[in-house]
Coordinates of C-alpha atoms in Angstrom, one line a residue:
Chain A
M1 CA 71.5 114.1 64.7
T2 CA 70.0 114.9 68.1
N3 CA 67.1 116.3 66.3
A4 CA 66.5 113.2 64.2
S5 CA 66.7 110.8 67.1
T6 CA 64.3 112.9 69.1
I7 CA 61.8 112.8 66.2
E8 CA 62.4 109.0 65.9
R9 CA 61.8 108.6 69.6
S10 CA 58.6 110.5 69.7
R11 CA 57.4 108.6 66.7
A12 CA 58.2 105.4 68.4
A13 CA 56.5 106.5 71.5
R14 CA 53.3 107.4 69.6
R15 CA 53.1 104.0 67.9
P16 CA 51.1 101.7 70.2
V17 CA 53.5 99.2 71.6
S18 CA 51.9 95.9 72.3
P19 CA 52.6 95.0 75.9
G20 CA 55.1 92.2 76.2
L21 CA 56.6 91.5 72.8
R22 CA 59.3 93.8 71.7
H23 CA 58.5 93.2 68.0
G24 CA 54.9 92.5 68.8
G25 CA 52.0 92.6 66.4
R26 CA 52.5 93.9 62.9
G27 CA 54.9 96.6 64.3
G28 CA 58.0 95.2 62.6
R29 CA 61.4 96.5 63.4
P30 CA 61.5 99.5 65.7
V31 CA 62.8 102.6 64.0
W32 CA 65.7 103.1 66.3
E33 CA 67.1 99.7 65.7
E34 CA 70.0 99.3 63.3
P35 CA 69.2 97.6 60.0
P36 CA 70.6 94.1 59.9
T37 CA 74.0 93.3 58.4
A38 CA 74.0 90.7 55.6
V39 CA 76.5 88.5 57.5
G40 CA 74.3 88.7 60.7
Q41 CA 71.2 87.8 58.7
A42 CA 72.9 84.8 57.1
A43 CA 74.3 83.5 60.4
K44 CA 70.9 83.9 62.0
G45 CA 69.1 82.1 59.2
L46 CA 71.6 79.3 59.1
T47 CA 71.3 78.7 62.9
L48 CA 67.5 78.8 62.9
G49 CA 67.4 76.6 59.8
G50 CA 69.9 74.2 61.3
V51 CA 67.8 73.8 64.5
L52 CA 64.7 73.2 62.5
A53 CA 66.5 70.6 60.4
V54 CA 67.8 68.8 63.5
V55 CA 64.3 68.4 64.8
L56 CA 62.5 67.7 61.5
V57 CA 64.9 65.6 59.4
P58 CA 64.9 62.5 61.7
L59 CA 61.1 62.6 61.8
W60 CA 61.0 62.9 58.0
I61 CA 63.2 59.9 57.6
V62 CA 61.2 57.8 60.0
A63 CA 57.9 58.7 58.4
L64 CA 59.3 58.1 54.9
T65 CA 60.8 54.8 55.7
S66 CA 57.4 53.7 57.2
V67 CA 55.7 54.3 53.9
S68 CA 58.3 52.8 51.7
S69 CA 58.1 49.4 50.0
P70 CA 60.6 46.7 51.1
G71 CA 62.3 47.2 47.8
A72 CA 62.9 50.9 48.4
V73 CA 64.2 50.2 51.9
N74 CA 66.7 47.7 50.4
R75 CA 67.8 50.0 47.7
A76 CA 68.4 52.7 50.3
G77 CA 70.3 50.2 52.4
G78 CA 68.2 51.0 55.4
L79 CA 66.5 54.3 56.1
V80 CA 64.9 56.1 53.2
I81 CA 65.7 59.8 52.7
W82 CA 64.2 60.5 49.3
P83 CA 60.7 59.2 48.3
D84 CA 61.2 56.1 46.1
G85 CA 58.7 53.2 46.0
L86 CA 55.9 54.3 48.3
S87 CA 53.6 51.7 49.8
L88 CA 51.3 51.3 52.7
Q89 CA 52.3 47.7 53.2
A90 CA 53.8 48.3 56.6
Y91 CA 50.7 49.9 57.9
R92 CA 48.5 47.2 56.7
E93 CA 50.7 44.6 58.3
M94 CA 51.0 46.5 61.5
L95 CA 47.3 47.1 61.9
G96 CA 46.6 43.5 61.1
D97 CA 48.8 42.5 64.0
P98 CA 46.7 41.7 67.1
T99 CA 49.4 42.8 69.5
V100 CA 49.6 46.3 68.0
R101 CA 45.9 46.6 67.7
T102 CA 45.3 45.7 71.3
A103 CA 48.1 48.0 72.4
L104 CA 46.6 50.8 70.5
L105 CA 43.2 50.3 72.1
V106 CA 44.8 50.0 75.5
S107 CA 46.8 53.3 75.0
L108 CA 43.7 55.1 73.7
G109 CA 41.6 53.8 76.6
I110 CA 44.1 54.7 79.3
T111 CA 44.7 58.2 77.8
A112 CA 40.9 58.9 77.4
V113 CA 39.9 57.7 80.8
G114 CA 42.9 59.1 82.6
T115 CA 42.7 62.5 81.0
A116 CA 39.0 62.8 81.7
L117 CA 39.5 61.8 85.3
S118 CA 42.5 64.1 85.8
M119 CA 40.7 67.0 84.2
V120 CA 37.5 66.6 86.3
V121 CA 39.4 66.2 89.5
S122 CA 41.8 69.1 88.7
V123 CA 39.3 71.6 87.5
L124 CA 37.1 71.0 90.5
C125 CA 40.0 71.3 92.9
A126 CA 41.3 74.4 91.1
Y127 CA 38.0 76.1 91.2
G128 CA 37.4 75.1 94.8
L129 CA 40.7 76.8 95.7
S130 CA 40.3 79.9 93.5
R131 CA 37.7 81.9 95.5
P132 CA 39.4 84.4 97.7
R133 CA 38.9 84.0 101.5
S134 CA 36.9 80.8 101.2
F135 CA 36.9 78.5 104.2
G136 CA 39.9 76.3 104.6
H137 CA 41.4 76.9 101.1
R138 CA 44.8 77.8 102.6
W139 CA 45.1 74.5 104.4
V140 CA 44.1 72.5 101.3
L141 CA 46.6 74.6 99.2
L142 CA 49.4 73.9 101.7
L143 CA 48.5 70.2 101.6
L144 CA 48.9 70.3 97.8
I145 CA 52.1 72.2 97.7
V146 CA 53.9 70.0 100.3
T147 CA 53.6 67.1 97.9
M148 CA 55.7 69.0 95.3
F149 CA 58.7 69.0 97.7
V150 CA 58.5 65.9 99.7
G151 CA 57.4 62.5 98.6
G152 CA 57.7 58.9 99.7
G153 CA 59.8 58.0 96.6
M154 CA 59.4 55.2 94.2
I155 CA 59.5 52.2 96.4
P156 CA 57.0 53.3 99.2
T157 CA 54.6 54.4 96.4
F158 CA 55.0 51.0 94.7
L159 CA 54.3 49.3 98.0
V160 CA 51.1 51.3 98.6
V161 CA 49.8 50.7 95.0
T162 CA 50.5 47.0 95.1
G163 CA 49.2 46.9 98.7
L164 CA 45.9 48.2 97.4
G165 CA 45.8 45.4 94.8
G166 CA 47.1 47.5 91.9
Y167 CA 49.4 44.9 90.5
N168 CA 48.4 44.0 86.9
Q169 CA 45.5 46.5 87.1
Y170 CA 45.0 49.3 84.7
W171 CA 44.0 51.7 87.5
A172 CA 47.6 51.5 88.7
L173 CA 48.6 53.3 85.5
I174 CA 46.1 56.1 86.2
L175 CA 45.2 56.8 89.8
P176 CA 48.7 57.4 91.3
S177 CA 49.5 60.1 88.9
A178 CA 46.0 61.4 88.3
V179 CA 46.5 64.7 90.1
S180 CA 49.4 66.9 89.0
V181 CA 49.6 69.7 91.6
F182 CA 51.5 71.9 89.2
N183 CA 48.6 71.7 86.7
V184 CA 46.1 72.4 89.5
L185 CA 48.0 75.5 90.4
V186 CA 48.1 76.7 86.8
L187 CA 44.3 76.3 86.5
R188 CA 43.7 77.9 89.9
S189 CA 45.7 81.0 88.9
F190 CA 43.5 81.4 85.8
Y191 CA 40.3 80.8 87.7
S192 CA 41.3 83.3 90.3
S193 CA 41.7 86.0 87.6
T194 CA 38.2 85.4 86.3
S195 CA 36.5 88.7 86.9
G196 CA 34.8 88.9 90.3
E197 CA 32.0 91.0 88.9
L198 CA 31.1 88.4 86.4
I199 CA 30.9 85.8 89.2
D200 CA 28.9 88.1 91.5
A201 CA 26.5 88.8 88.7
A202 CA 25.9 85.1 88.2
R203 CA 25.5 84.7 92.0
M204 CA 22.9 87.5 92.0
D205 CA 21.0 85.6 89.3
G206 CA 20.9 82.6 91.6
A207 CA 23.7 80.5 90.3
G208 CA 25.5 78.2 92.7
D209 CA 29.2 77.3 92.6
W210 CA 28.6 74.3 90.2
R211 CA 26.7 76.6 87.8
I212 CA 29.3 79.3 88.0
L213 CA 32.1 76.9 87.3
W214 CA 30.3 75.3 84.4
S215 CA 28.7 78.4 82.8
V216 CA 31.1 81.3 83.7
V217 CA 34.6 80.1 84.7
L218 CA 35.1 77.2 82.2
P219 CA 33.9 79.0 79.1
T220 CA 36.2 82.0 79.9
S221 CA 39.3 79.8 80.3
R222 CA 39.1 77.4 77.4
A223 CA 42.7 78.0 76.3
V224 CA 44.3 77.0 79.6
T225 CA 41.9 74.1 79.9
A226 CA 43.0 72.8 76.5
V227 CA 46.7 73.2 77.4
I228 CA 46.3 71.4 80.7
A229 CA 44.3 68.6 79.0
L230 CA 47.1 68.2 76.5
F231 CA 49.7 67.9 79.3
Y232 CA 47.7 65.2 81.1
G233 CA 46.9 63.4 77.8
V234 CA 50.5 63.4 76.7
G235 CA 51.5 62.1 80.1
Y236 CA 49.2 59.1 79.9
W237 CA 49.9 58.4 76.3
N238 CA 53.7 58.5 76.8
S239 CA 53.9 56.7 80.2
F240 CA 55.9 53.5 80.1
F241 CA 57.6 53.3 83.5
N242 CA 54.4 52.6 85.3
V243 CA 53.8 49.8 82.9
M244 CA 57.2 48.4 83.8
L245 CA 56.4 48.7 87.5
Y246 CA 52.9 47.4 87.6
L247 CA 52.3 45.3 84.4
P248 CA 55.7 43.9 83.6
T249 CA 54.6 40.4 82.6
E250 CA 51.1 41.0 81.2
S251 CA 52.0 41.5 77.5
A252 CA 48.4 41.3 76.5
K253 CA 47.7 44.4 78.6
W254 CA 50.7 46.5 77.3
P255 CA 50.1 49.9 75.9
L256 CA 51.7 51.1 72.7
Q257 CA 54.8 52.7 74.2
Y258 CA 55.8 49.5 75.8
V259 CA 55.3 47.6 72.6
L260 CA 57.4 50.1 70.8
L261 CA 60.1 49.7 73.4
T262 CA 60.1 45.9 73.3
Y263 CA 59.7 45.3 69.6
V264 CA 61.5 48.2 68.0
N265 CA 64.1 49.6 70.3
R266 CA 65.2 46.2 71.6
G267 CA 65.0 44.7 68.1
V268 CA 62.6 41.9 68.9
G269 CA 60.3 40.9 66.1
L270 CA 56.7 41.9 66.2
P271 CA 54.8 38.9 67.1
G272 CA 52.5 39.0 64.2
S273 CA 55.1 39.5 61.6
V274 CA 56.4 36.7 59.3
N275 CA 58.3 33.8 61.0
S276 CA 58.2 35.2 64.5
G277 CA 56.5 33.7 67.4
F278 CA 55.8 35.8 70.4
G279 CA 58.4 35.6 73.1
S280 CA 60.5 33.0 71.2
E281 CA 64.2 33.4 71.2
S282 CA 64.4 33.0 67.5
A283 CA 62.0 35.9 66.9
Q284 CA 63.2 37.8 63.8
T285 CA 63.5 41.5 63.8
A286 CA 60.6 43.1 62.2
P287 CA 61.2 44.8 58.8
L288 CA 62.4 48.3 59.2
S289 CA 59.4 49.9 57.5
L290 CA 57.2 48.0 60.0
Q291 CA 59.2 49.2 63.0
M292 CA 59.0 52.8 61.7
A293 CA 55.2 52.4 61.2
V294 CA 54.9 51.6 64.9
V295 CA 57.0 54.7 65.7
V296 CA 54.7 56.9 63.5
L297 CA 51.6 55.3 65.1
T298 CA 52.7 56.5 68.6
L299 CA 53.1 60.0 67.1
V300 CA 49.8 60.3 65.2
P301 CA 47.5 61.3 68.1
L302 CA 49.9 63.9 69.3
L303 CA 50.2 65.4 65.8
V304 CA 46.5 65.5 65.4
V305 CA 45.9 67.5 68.6
Y306 CA 49.0 69.6 68.7
P307 CA 48.1 72.2 66.1
F308 CA 44.9 73.1 67.9
V309 CA 46.4 73.5 71.3
Q310 CA 49.8 74.8 70.3
K311 CA 48.7 78.4 69.9
H312 CA 47.5 78.5 73.5
F313 CA 50.9 77.5 74.9
R314 CA 52.0 81.1 75.4
T315 CA 49.0 81.9 77.6
G316 CA 48.8 78.5 79.3
V317 CA 52.4 77.7 80.1
L318 CA 53.8 81.1 81.1
T319 CA 51.6 81.6 84.1
G320 CA 52.5 78.2 85.3
A321 CA 56.2 78.7 84.7
I322 CA 56.4 82.1 86.3
K323 CA 53.9 81.8 89.1
G324 CA 54.3 78.1 89.8
Chain B
M1 CA 32.8 87.7 129.6
S2 CA 33.5 89.8 126.5
T3 CA 36.3 87.5 125.4
D4 CA 34.0 84.5 125.8
R5 CA 31.4 86.1 123.6
S6 CA 33.9 87.1 120.9
R7 CA 35.3 83.6 121.0
R8 CA 31.8 82.2 120.6
G9 CA 31.2 84.7 117.8
E10 CA 34.4 83.6 116.0
R11 CA 33.4 80.0 116.3
A12 CA 30.0 80.8 114.9
G13 CA 31.6 82.8 112.1
R14 CA 33.7 79.8 111.2
L15 CA 30.6 77.6 111.0
V16 CA 28.9 80.2 108.9
R17 CA 31.8 80.3 106.5
L18 CA 32.0 76.5 106.4
R19 CA 28.3 76.4 105.5
R20 CA 28.8 79.1 102.9
D21 CA 31.8 77.5 101.3
R22 CA 30.9 73.8 101.7
T23 CA 30.5 73.4 97.9
L24 CA 34.0 74.8 97.2
L25 CA 35.5 72.5 99.9
L26 CA 33.6 69.5 98.5
M27 CA 35.1 70.2 95.1
T28 CA 38.6 69.7 96.4
V29 CA 37.8 66.4 98.0
P30 CA 38.6 64.1 95.1
A31 CA 42.0 65.6 94.5
V32 CA 42.8 65.7 98.2
A33 CA 41.8 62.1 98.6
L34 CA 44.0 61.0 95.7
L35 CA 46.9 62.9 97.1
L36 CA 46.4 61.5 100.6
V37 CA 46.4 58.0 99.3
F38 CA 49.2 58.2 96.7
N39 CA 51.4 61.0 98.1
Y40 CA 50.9 61.1 101.9
V41 CA 50.4 57.4 102.7
P42 CA 53.7 56.5 100.9
L43 CA 55.4 59.0 103.3
F44 CA 54.8 56.4 106.1
G45 CA 56.3 53.8 103.8
I46 CA 59.7 55.5 104.3
V47 CA 60.0 53.5 107.5
T48 CA 60.7 50.5 105.3
A49 CA 64.1 52.0 104.8
F50 CA 64.8 51.3 108.5
Q51 CA 63.4 47.7 108.3
Y52 CA 64.1 44.3 106.8
Y53 CA 60.8 44.7 105.0
D54 CA 59.1 41.5 104.0
P55 CA 56.2 41.9 101.6
L56 CA 54.5 38.8 103.0
I57 CA 54.0 40.1 106.5
G58 CA 53.9 43.9 105.7
V59 CA 55.3 47.0 107.3
R60 CA 53.8 46.4 110.7
Y61 CA 55.4 43.1 111.5
S62 CA 58.7 43.4 109.6
D63 CA 61.8 43.5 111.8
W64 CA 63.6 46.7 112.5
A65 CA 67.0 47.2 110.9
G66 CA 68.1 50.5 112.3
L67 CA 70.6 52.1 110.0
E68 CA 71.7 48.7 108.7
Q69 CA 70.4 49.4 105.1
F70 CA 72.3 52.6 104.9
R71 CA 75.4 51.0 106.1
R72 CA 74.9 48.4 103.3
L73 CA 74.5 51.3 100.8
L74 CA 77.7 53.0 101.8
D75 CA 79.7 49.7 101.6
D76 CA 78.3 49.0 98.1
P77 CA 80.6 49.9 95.3
V78 CA 77.7 49.7 92.8
F79 CA 75.9 52.4 94.8
W80 CA 78.9 54.6 94.8
Q81 CA 79.2 54.1 91.0
A82 CA 75.6 55.1 90.6
L83 CA 76.1 58.2 92.8
K84 CA 79.2 59.1 90.8
N85 CA 77.3 58.6 87.5
T86 CA 74.4 60.7 88.7
L87 CA 76.6 63.7 89.7
Y88 CA 78.8 63.4 86.5
L89 CA 75.8 63.2 84.2
S90 CA 74.1 66.0 86.0
F91 CA 77.2 68.2 85.7
V92 CA 77.6 67.5 82.0
Q93 CA 74.0 68.3 81.4
L94 CA 74.3 71.5 83.4
I95 CA 77.2 72.7 81.3
L96 CA 76.1 71.6 77.9
F97 CA 72.3 71.8 78.2
F98 CA 71.5 74.8 80.4
P99 CA 72.8 77.6 78.1
V100 CA 71.1 76.3 74.9
P101 CA 67.6 77.5 75.6
I102 CA 68.9 80.9 76.7
A103 CA 71.0 81.3 73.5
L104 CA 68.0 80.2 71.4
A105 CA 65.7 82.5 73.1
L106 CA 68.1 85.4 72.6
L107 CA 68.5 84.6 69.0
L108 CA 64.7 84.2 68.4
N109 CA 64.1 87.5 70.2
T110 CA 66.0 89.3 67.5
V111 CA 63.9 87.8 64.7
V112 CA 61.4 90.5 63.6
S113 CA 59.1 88.4 61.4
E114 CA 56.2 87.1 63.4
R115 CA 55.6 84.2 61.0
I116 CA 59.1 82.9 61.3
R117 CA 59.0 83.2 65.1
N118 CA 55.7 81.2 65.2
L119 CA 56.9 78.6 62.8
F120 CA 60.2 78.1 64.8
Q121 CA 58.4 77.9 68.1
S122 CA 55.8 75.4 67.0
V123 CA 58.5 73.1 65.6
V124 CA 61.0 73.3 68.5
Y125 CA 58.2 72.8 71.2
L126 CA 57.1 69.6 69.5
P127 CA 59.8 67.1 70.8
H128 CA 58.9 68.0 74.4
F129 CA 55.7 66.0 73.9
F130 CA 57.5 62.9 72.5
S131 CA 58.0 60.0 74.9
W132 CA 61.5 58.9 75.8
V133 CA 60.8 55.6 74.1
L134 CA 60.2 57.4 70.9
T135 CA 63.1 59.8 71.3
I136 CA 65.5 57.0 71.9
T137 CA 64.1 55.0 69.0
V138 CA 64.7 57.9 66.7
F139 CA 68.3 58.3 68.0
Q140 CA 68.8 54.6 67.6
Q141 CA 67.8 54.8 64.0
M142 CA 70.1 57.8 63.4
L143 CA 73.2 56.9 65.4
G144 CA 72.9 53.2 66.3
G145 CA 74.9 50.3 64.9
A146 CA 72.5 49.7 62.1
G147 CA 71.5 53.4 61.8
M148 CA 71.9 56.2 59.4
L149 CA 75.4 57.4 60.5
N150 CA 77.0 54.0 60.5
Q151 CA 75.5 53.1 57.2
F152 CA 77.1 56.2 55.7
L153 CA 80.4 55.4 57.4
R154 CA 80.3 51.8 56.0
D155 CA 79.4 53.0 52.6
H156 CA 82.5 55.2 52.6
S157 CA 84.5 52.5 54.3
I158 CA 85.5 54.7 57.3
G159 CA 84.7 52.0 59.9
T160 CA 81.9 52.1 62.3
W161 CA 81.1 53.6 65.6
D162 CA 78.0 52.5 67.5
I163 CA 77.4 55.6 69.6
M164 CA 74.3 54.1 71.2
T165 CA 76.3 51.4 73.0
D166 CA 79.5 53.3 73.8
P167 CA 79.8 53.8 77.5
D168 CA 82.6 56.3 77.1
T169 CA 80.5 58.8 75.2
F170 CA 77.2 58.0 77.1
A171 CA 77.2 61.4 78.9
L172 CA 77.3 63.3 75.6
L173 CA 74.7 61.0 74.1
V174 CA 72.2 61.5 76.8
T175 CA 72.8 65.2 76.9
S176 CA 72.2 65.5 73.2
Q177 CA 69.0 63.5 73.6
A178 CA 67.9 65.9 76.3
V179 CA 68.8 68.9 74.2
W180 CA 66.9 67.5 71.2
K181 CA 63.8 66.8 73.3
E182 CA 63.7 69.7 75.8
A183 CA 65.8 72.7 74.7
G184 CA 63.1 74.0 72.5
W185 CA 60.5 73.8 75.3
G186 CA 62.9 75.5 77.6
I187 CA 63.0 78.7 75.6
I188 CA 59.4 79.6 76.6
V189 CA 60.3 80.8 80.0
F190 CA 63.2 82.9 78.7
L191 CA 61.0 84.4 75.9
A192 CA 58.5 85.4 78.5
A193 CA 61.2 87.1 80.6
L194 CA 62.5 88.8 77.4
S195 CA 59.1 90.1 76.5
A196 CA 58.8 91.6 80.0
I197 CA 61.8 93.9 79.5
N198 CA 60.6 97.5 78.9
S199 CA 61.2 98.4 75.3
E200 CA 61.8 102.0 76.2
M201 CA 65.0 101.0 77.8
Y202 CA 66.3 99.7 74.4
E203 CA 65.1 102.9 72.8
A204 CA 66.8 105.1 75.3
A205 CA 70.0 103.0 75.0
A206 CA 69.9 103.2 71.2
A207 CA 69.4 107.0 71.4
D208 CA 72.5 107.2 73.6
G209 CA 74.4 105.3 70.9
A210 CA 74.6 101.8 72.3
G211 CA 74.9 99.2 69.6
R212 CA 73.0 96.0 69.5
W213 CA 75.7 94.0 71.4
R214 CA 76.0 96.7 74.1
R215 CA 72.2 96.7 74.5
M216 CA 72.2 92.9 74.9
W217 CA 75.0 93.1 77.5
H218 CA 73.5 96.0 79.5
I219 CA 69.8 95.5 79.1
T220 CA 68.8 92.1 77.9
L221 CA 71.1 89.9 80.0
P222 CA 70.4 91.8 83.3
G223 CA 66.7 91.5 82.5
L224 CA 67.1 87.7 82.2
R225 CA 69.2 87.4 85.3
G226 CA 66.3 86.6 87.7
V227 CA 64.9 83.8 85.5
I228 CA 68.3 82.3 84.8
V229 CA 69.0 82.1 88.6
L230 CA 65.6 80.6 89.3
M231 CA 66.0 78.0 86.6
L232 CA 69.5 77.2 87.9
V233 CA 68.2 76.8 91.4
L234 CA 65.5 74.4 90.2
R235 CA 68.1 72.5 88.1
L236 CA 70.4 72.1 91.0
G237 CA 67.6 70.9 93.2
N238 CA 66.9 68.2 90.6
A239 CA 70.6 67.4 90.1
L240 CA 70.1 63.9 91.5
S241 CA 67.1 63.2 89.2
V242 CA 68.7 63.1 85.8
G243 CA 66.2 61.6 83.3
F244 CA 65.1 58.4 84.9
E245 CA 63.2 56.8 82.0
Q246 CA 66.0 57.8 79.6
F247 CA 68.5 55.8 81.5
L248 CA 66.2 52.9 82.2
I249 CA 65.7 52.3 78.5
Q250 CA 69.3 52.6 77.6
R251 CA 70.8 50.8 80.5
A252 CA 70.9 47.4 78.8
A253 CA 72.7 48.8 75.7
V254 CA 75.6 50.7 77.4
G255 CA 75.9 48.6 80.5
H256 CA 75.0 49.5 84.1
D257 CA 78.5 50.8 84.9
A258 CA 77.9 53.9 82.8
A259 CA 74.1 54.1 82.9
D260 CA 73.2 53.4 86.5
V261 CA 72.0 56.5 88.4
L262 CA 70.4 56.7 91.8
D263 CA 66.8 56.2 90.5
T264 CA 67.7 53.2 88.4
F265 CA 69.7 51.8 91.3
A266 CA 66.6 52.0 93.5
F267 CA 64.6 50.3 90.8
Y268 CA 67.0 47.5 90.0
Y269 CA 68.3 46.8 93.5
G270 CA 65.0 47.4 95.2
I271 CA 61.9 46.5 93.2
A272 CA 63.4 44.1 90.6
T273 CA 65.1 42.0 93.3
N274 CA 62.4 42.4 96.0
D275 CA 65.0 44.0 98.3
Y276 CA 62.5 46.7 99.0
S277 CA 64.1 48.1 102.2
Y278 CA 67.4 48.5 100.4
G279 CA 65.8 50.4 97.5
A280 CA 63.8 52.6 99.9
A281 CA 67.0 53.5 101.7
A282 CA 68.6 54.5 98.4
G283 CA 65.5 56.6 97.6
L284 CA 65.5 58.3 101.0
F285 CA 69.2 59.1 100.7
K286 CA 68.5 60.7 97.4
S287 CA 65.5 62.7 98.7
V288 CA 67.4 64.1 101.6
I289 CA 70.4 65.2 99.5
S290 CA 68.1 66.7 97.0
L291 CA 66.4 68.8 99.6
L292 CA 69.7 69.9 100.9
L293 CA 70.8 70.8 97.4
I294 CA 67.7 72.9 96.7
W295 CA 68.0 74.6 100.0
G296 CA 71.7 75.4 99.4
A297 CA 71.1 76.6 95.8
N298 CA 68.3 78.9 97.1
K299 CA 70.7 80.3 99.8
L300 CA 73.2 80.9 97.0
A301 CA 70.7 82.7 94.9
H302 CA 69.8 84.9 97.9
A303 CA 73.5 85.6 98.4
F304 CA 73.6 86.9 94.8
G305 CA 70.7 89.2 95.6
E306 CA 68.2 87.3 93.6
D307 CA 64.8 85.9 94.6
G308 CA 65.4 82.3 93.9
L309 CA 62.4 80.1 94.7
Y310 CA 60.8 82.7 97.0
R311 CA 61.4 86.2 98.1
R312 CA 63.4 86.6 101.4

C-alpha cells in the first residue's frame, strides 16, 4: 500500500505538471485521484448541462422566433421552440425600416469611433506609464487611480458635459467614458512585463518610444489588446443610459439599444411596421418575429467578434482581476 | 555650499530625466486630459449639492443652500424608500448571487476534460457581454405576461403570473437576471485562484488518505479564502450601486416603490425634474456612505487576517 502510493507519487512528480491548471494540458486525471462514482458523474453532468441550457435555450427561442413565418408564430401561440415555417420576412421588414437602419448605422459608428479613440488613448497612456523609473509616472498613475475611488457622481458629470455643449451631441456618448482606468492598468501591467532586453535592443538600434511601442510592445501583446478592445467595443455597443441622459428626445439619433428598449421592451410598434405611425398613441405592437429580429440584430456583432477574442480571456482578464 | 551644489545637481537631474522621458509623458497627455475634464472637473460640481443650483446662471452665481438639500432628503419618504430598497436588493443579491460563481468554479475545477471545460466557459462568459436592455428583453419574453411561461400556464389553465411586473418578487427577479448575466463571468477569478493552488498539496493529502471532500475542505477552500474575501470587500463597497441600468429599465413595469434605488432616485428627482442640487445631494450621500462601507469592509478583512484591497 505504502509502496504503491510512493510509486504513484514519484510517477506523478516526474510527469510535467503545467503550471496553473490542475488538470492542465493533456495530462488528464492525476493518478492519485479517486475514479469518479457514477452518481457523482451524473450529478455533475446534469448541473453543467442545466447551466448551459439556462443560458442557451432563451437565445435559441429568440433566434428561432425571429426566423419564423407569421403562421408558425401563430401556430406556436407566441414564441417558437421547434423549427416550423422558416422565413426571413422579419429581417427583410426590419432592415427596410429607416429607424432601425439609422439606429444600426449610429450604433456601428459610435462603437467604431469610440473604440478606436479609447484604444489609442489607453494604449499610449499605458505605454507611457509602463517604463520603470520614468519621469513623473508615479504622479500620473496616482491621478488615474484616484478616479477609481472618488468621482463627482451622475449629476455633476451631467452638468459638465451639458455645460460643454454635449446635449444632443454624439460626442457626449463617447468622450466622458473614453478612458477606463481599469483597462489602462491592465494594458500597463502587460507592457511592463515586455522584456526589457528586447526594448533595450530596439533602443540600441535607434528606435524611439513611438517606434518601440509600435514595433515591439504592441506586436508582443496582441492578445491583451484584443481583449481590451472587445471590452471597450462592448461598452459602446451596449450603452443606453448615456443616450437617455444626453439624447433623450432626438429619436433620429438613437442607437440600436435605445430602439430595442423603446420598441420591443416597452411594446411600442416599430415605426416602419404596418399601421403604426412613429410616436402615435395608437401604434401597434410590432409582430413578435420582428421584435425578436431586432434582438438578434443587437447580438450579431458580438457573436461575430466573440469567438476570436474569447480564447484570450484567460490571459487578458486574470491579470486585471488579480492585479487591478 | 555642498548642499547647494547637490540641490542644483538634483534639479538638473530632474530636467535631464524630463528631457529623456518627455515622449512617455506626452503619451499620457490625452488620457490625463480626458480624466481631468470628465472626472476631476465634476468633483467641483459637488458644490451644487450645497446650493440652489440654477442651470441658467450656473454654479458661480447660484445661491448657497448650506445643508438644506440634505435636510430635504432626510425628510423625504421617497428617499428613505429608495435607500431601503437599495440595501434590501443588495442584501438579497449578496446572499443569492455571491456563492454561485464560487460553486460553479469548484464544480468546473473537478471536470477533467479540457474540451468540456472550454465549451462551458465560452458559453457562460457570453451573457456578460449582453446589454441590460437585451437581457431584460429576453427575460420579458420568457417570464413576462405574454411570455413563454404564462403561455404555458394558460394552455394548461393554471392561471397566470406576470413575474416581470410583480413588485413582491422583484428582488428575486433582478437577482436571477444578475445571476444569468454575470455569474458565469464571475467564475474567472475563482478559477484563477484555484489554478494557483499547488497540486502537490492535493497529492500529499491523497497519499495521506484524504478523500475528495476532505481535500476540498482542507486545501481548496482555504486556497480560495483570500479571493473570496477580496470579492466580498469589493461587493460591500458597491452595496449602494446595485445595477442602475437594470432598475432604470424595469422601473416603469414594477412601479417606483419597489424599483427605486439611490441611483435612479438621483436620476428621476435630479435630472429628470431639473432639481439638480437635490439629485447631487443624493449622489453625494451615496458616495460618502459607499466610501465608508468599503473602508469598513476592508478593516473587517484585515481583522480576519486577510489582505483585502491592500496589504497592511
